Amino acid sequence: MEVFLTVVTGFATFAFGQIAVKLLIDPVQEFKRVVADIAHGLIEYANVFGNPDVADQETERKVSTELRKYSSRLNAQMYLVPAYGFMSKIFGLPKKKNVVKAAAQLIGLSNGFGGNNPNRGVINSYRAQHVKDALGIFVPGNERLDPEHERVFING
């Protein structure tokens, strides 16, 4: 009987552990992977969104689509994390309002290739910085744009 009880207890522990991993840990890890992909993409595509009209239209379209996908993935992944508000505190994830802000800024960045504002590149760079700040992605001090000047560039 003692052996049976040990086996049942071991199996139950294993089963509950697997459920916890699949329902809690995996969604958090995937969320962090999306944030890492965004950090990578913002560096990889900075030369395109920071210098609109320099790249050909096909490259701009590709980057715009990729940025929009990042926004969609970020939003979707947040909703896959159960009890996001609570889990964000435990696992050090960004607050929900910051995730929503980052997703909105990514959409704005995706839309930042058209128009006639000559400061589009700088505005896009500010948007990228807002995404990084909202998601807790480190920006070195020497690369940080001064928030005091942002309004000047938006007004053109």
mmCIF file of C-alpha atoms in Angstrom:
data_model
loop_
_atom_site.group_PDB
_atom_site.id
_atom_site.type_symbol
_atom_site.label_atom_id
_atom_site.label_comp_id
_atom_site.label_asym_id
_atom_site.label_seq_id
_atom_site.Cartn_x
_atom_site.Cartn_y
_atom_site.Cartn_z
ATOM 1 C CA MET A 1 0.000 0.000 0.000
ATOM 2 C CA GLU A 2 2.850 2.390 0.822
ATOM 3 C CA VAL A 3 4.370 1.859 -2.627
ATOM 4 C CA PHE A 4 1.032 2.569 -4.302
ATOM 5 C CA LEU A 5 0.604 5.780 -2.307
ATOM 6 C CA THR A 6 4.138 6.877 -3.251
ATOM 7 C CA VAL A 7 3.471 6.226 -6.936
ATOM 8 C CA VAL A 8 0.128 8.078 -6.881
ATOM 9 C CA THR A 9 1.654 11.027 -5.012
ATOM 10 C CA GLY A 10 4.585 11.148 -7.437
ATOM 11 C CA PHE A 11 2.265 11.034 -10.425
ATOM 12 C CA ALA A 12 0.014 13.751 -9.003
ATOM 13 C CA THR A 13 3.026 15.966 -8.302
ATOM 14 C CA PHE A 14 4.297 15.433 -11.843
ATOM 15 C CA ALA A 15 0.858 16.105 -13.372
ATOM 16 C CA PHE A 16 0.287 19.316 -11.394
ATOM 17 C CA GLY A 17 3.817 20.441 -12.212
ATOM 18 C CA GLN A 18 3.198 19.947 -15.935
ATOM 19 C CA ILE A 19 -0.101 21.811 -15.730
ATOM 20 C CA ALA A 20 1.627 24.714 -13.969
ATOM 21 C CA VAL A 21 4.362 24.786 -16.604
ATOM 22 C CA LYS A 22 1.923 24.736 -19.526
ATOM 23 C CA LEU A 23 -0.576 27.219 -18.087
ATOM 24 C CA LEU A 24 1.742 29.649 -16.275
ATOM 25 C CA ILE A 25 5.411 29.366 -17.156
ATOM 26 C CA ASP A 26 5.196 28.779 -20.929
ATOM 27 C CA PRO A 27 2.985 31.843 -21.631
ATOM 28 C CA VAL A 28 5.301 34.046 -19.544
ATOM 29 C CA GLN A 29 8.364 32.750 -21.389
ATOM 30 C CA GLU A 30 6.664 33.302 -24.742
ATOM 31 C CA PHE A 31 5.738 36.855 -23.710
ATOM 32 C CA LYS A 32 9.370 37.529 -22.818
ATOM 33 C CA ARG A 33 10.414 36.037 -26.168
ATOM 34 C CA VAL A 34 8.099 38.487 -27.964
ATOM 35 C CA VAL A 35 9.649 41.388 -26.010
ATOM 36 C CA ALA A 36 13.109 40.113 -26.990
ATOM 37 C CA ASP A 37 12.020 39.891 -30.644
ATOM 38 C CA ILE A 38 10.786 43.483 -30.461
ATOM 39 C CA ALA A 39 14.096 44.634 -28.945
ATOM 40 C CA HIS A 40 15.933 42.867 -31.748
ATOM 41 C CA GLY A 41 13.624 44.270 -34.438
ATOM 42 C CA LEU A 42 13.890 47.851 -33.189
ATOM 43 C CA ILE A 43 17.659 47.658 -33.545
ATOM 44 C CA GLU A 44 17.598 45.748 -36.832
ATOM 45 C CA TYR A 45 15.132 48.123 -38.512
ATOM 46 C CA ALA A 46 16.272 51.411 -36.931
ATOM 47 C CA ASN A 47 18.067 52.429 -40.112
ATOM 48 C CA VAL A 48 14.815 52.045 -42.074
ATOM 49 C CA PHE A 49 12.276 53.726 -39.762
ATOM 50 C CA GLY A 50 14.815 56.333 -38.629
ATOM 51 C CA ASN A 51 15.493 57.341 -42.252
ATOM 52 C CA PRO A 52 12.185 57.115 -44.119
ATOM 53 C CA ASP A 53 12.368 57.483 -47.884
ATOM 54 C CA VAL A 54 15.994 56.276 -47.953
ATOM 55 C CA ALA A 55 15.088 52.597 -48.334
ATOM 56 C CA ASP A 56 13.066 51.376 -51.291
ATOM 57 C CA GLN A 57 9.292 51.027 -50.913
ATOM 58 C CA GLU A 58 9.437 47.238 -50.716
ATOM 59 C CA THR A 59 11.814 47.378 -47.720
ATOM 60 C CA GLU A 60 9.679 50.016 -46.014
ATOM 61 C CA ARG A 61 6.569 47.901 -46.590
ATOM 62 C CA LYS A 62 8.326 44.838 -45.148
ATOM 63 C CA VAL A 63 9.477 46.742 -42.042
ATOM 64 C CA SER A 64 6.061 48.339 -41.587
ATOM 65 C CA THR A 65 4.397 44.913 -41.739
ATOM 66 C CA GLU A 66 6.907 43.434 -39.294
ATOM 67 C CA LEU A 67 6.360 46.245 -36.775
ATOM 68 C CA ARG A 68 2.593 45.756 -37.011
ATOM 69 C CA LYS A 69 3.073 42.025 -36.394
ATOM 70 C CA TYR A 70 5.132 42.813 -33.291
ATOM 71 C CA SER A 71 2.252 44.896 -31.975
ATOM 72 C CA SER A 72 -0.248 42.136 -32.643
ATOM 73 C CA ARG A 73 1.939 39.441 -31.095
ATOM 74 C CA LEU A 74 2.621 41.569 -28.023
ATOM 75 C CA ASN A 75 -1.071 42.221 -27.453
ATOM 76 C CA ALA A 76 -2.071 38.608 -28.069
ATOM 77 C CA GLN A 77 0.661 37.192 -25.864
ATOM 78 C CA MET A 78 -0.313 39.436 -22.969
ATOM 79 C CA TYR A 79 -3.821 37.934 -23.028
ATOM 80 C CA LEU A 80 -2.405 34.396 -23.004
ATOM 81 C CA VAL A 81 -0.739 35.006 -19.645
ATOM 82 C CA PRO A 82 -3.367 34.094 -17.037
ATOM 83 C CA ALA A 83 -4.018 36.752 -14.392
ATOM 84 C CA TYR A 84 -1.591 39.079 -16.155
ATOM 85 C CA GLY A 85 -1.653 41.760 -13.445
ATOM 86 C CA PHE A 86 -0.641 39.280 -10.755
ATOM 87 C CA MET A 87 1.792 37.331 -12.942
ATOM 88 C CA SER A 88 3.486 40.536 -14.080
ATOM 89 C CA LYS A 89 4.469 41.268 -10.484
ATOM 90 C CA ILE A 90 5.813 37.759 -9.905
ATOM 91 C CA PHE A 91 7.786 37.487 -13.154
ATOM 92 C CA GLY A 92 8.787 41.136 -13.609
ATOM 93 C CA LEU A 93 6.680 41.722 -16.731
ATOM 94 C CA PRO A 94 5.670 45.230 -17.807
ATOM 95 C CA LYS A 95 2.381 46.564 -16.482
ATOM 96 C CA LYS A 96 -0.651 46.015 -18.683
ATOM 97 C CA LYS A 97 -0.995 49.735 -19.463
ATOM 98 C CA ASN A 98 2.651 49.799 -20.611
ATOM 99 C CA VAL A 99 2.097 46.806 -22.890
ATOM 100 C CA VAL A 100 -0.914 48.550 -24.423
ATOM 101 C CA LYS A 101 1.162 51.735 -24.833
ATOM 102 C CA ALA A 102 4.006 49.804 -26.479
ATOM 103 C CA ALA A 103 1.588 48.076 -28.864
ATOM 104 C CA ALA A 104 0.077 51.441 -29.838
ATOM 105 C CA GLN A 105 3.518 52.969 -30.388
ATOM 106 C CA LEU A 106 4.491 49.994 -32.579
ATOM 107 C CA ILE A 107 1.399 50.628 -34.719
ATOM 108 C CA GLY A 108 2.356 54.311 -34.936
ATOM 109 C CA LEU A 109 5.873 53.296 -35.915
ATOM 110 C CA SER A 110 4.437 50.964 -38.538
ATOM 111 C CA ASN A 111 2.441 53.877 -39.959
ATOM 112 C CA GLY A 112 5.416 56.254 -39.768
ATOM 113 C CA PHE A 113 6.651 55.829 -43.323
ATOM 114 C CA GLY A 114 4.068 57.926 -45.164
ATOM 115 C CA GLY A 115 3.114 61.550 -44.899
ATOM 116 C CA ASN A 116 4.959 64.767 -45.562
ATOM 117 C CA ASN A 117 6.390 65.680 -42.144
ATOM 118 C CA PRO A 118 10.144 66.178 -42.698
ATOM 119 C CA ASN A 119 10.798 65.011 -39.116
ATOM 120 C CA ARG A 120 9.252 61.539 -39.604
ATOM 121 C CA GLY A 121 12.562 59.792 -38.892
ATOM 122 C CA VAL A 122 13.060 61.554 -35.576
ATOM 123 C CA ILE A 123 9.416 61.024 -34.599
ATOM 124 C CA ASN A 124 9.793 57.328 -35.421
ATOM 125 C CA SER A 125 12.918 57.181 -33.273
ATOM 126 C CA TYR A 126 10.988 58.714 -30.363
ATOM 127 C CA ARG A 127 8.263 56.109 -30.866
ATOM 128 C CA ALA A 128 10.851 53.333 -30.760
ATOM 129 C CA GLN A 129 12.208 54.796 -27.519
ATOM 130 C CA HIS A 130 8.685 54.878 -26.049
ATOM 131 C CA VAL A 131 8.272 51.192 -26.933
ATOM 132 C CA LYS A 132 11.564 50.345 -25.250
ATOM 133 C CA ASP A 133 10.704 52.360 -22.148
ATOM 134 C CA ALA A 134 7.241 50.795 -21.857
ATOM 135 C CA LEU A 135 8.606 47.254 -22.159
ATOM 136 C CA GLY A 136 11.627 47.795 -19.931
ATOM 137 C CA ILE A 137 14.164 47.434 -22.743
ATOM 138 C CA PHE A 138 17.400 49.159 -21.797
ATOM 139 C CA VAL A 139 18.394 52.275 -23.766
ATOM 140 C CA PRO A 140 21.963 53.467 -23.130
ATOM 141 C CA GLY A 141 22.208 57.058 -21.933
ATOM 142 C CA ASN A 142 24.172 58.209 -24.974
ATOM 143 C CA GLU A 143 21.425 56.883 -27.305
ATOM 144 C CA ARG A 144 18.485 58.327 -25.374
ATOM 145 C CA LEU A 145 16.526 61.060 -27.116
ATOM 146 C CA ASP A 146 15.629 64.100 -25.033
ATOM 147 C CA PRO A 147 11.870 64.021 -24.316
ATOM 148 C CA GLU A 148 11.840 67.817 -24.023
ATOM 149 C CA HIS A 149 12.476 68.120 -27.775
ATOM 150 C CA GLU A 150 9.867 65.609 -28.931
ATOM 151 C CA ARG A 151 7.014 68.145 -29.221
ATOM 152 C CA VAL A 152 9.190 70.374 -31.448
ATOM 153 C CA PHE A 153 9.682 67.549 -33.951
ATOM 154 C CA ILE A 154 6.017 66.535 -33.918
ATOM 155 C CA ASN A 155 4.901 70.073 -34.682
ATOM 156 C CA GLY A 156 7.409 70.213 -37.535
#
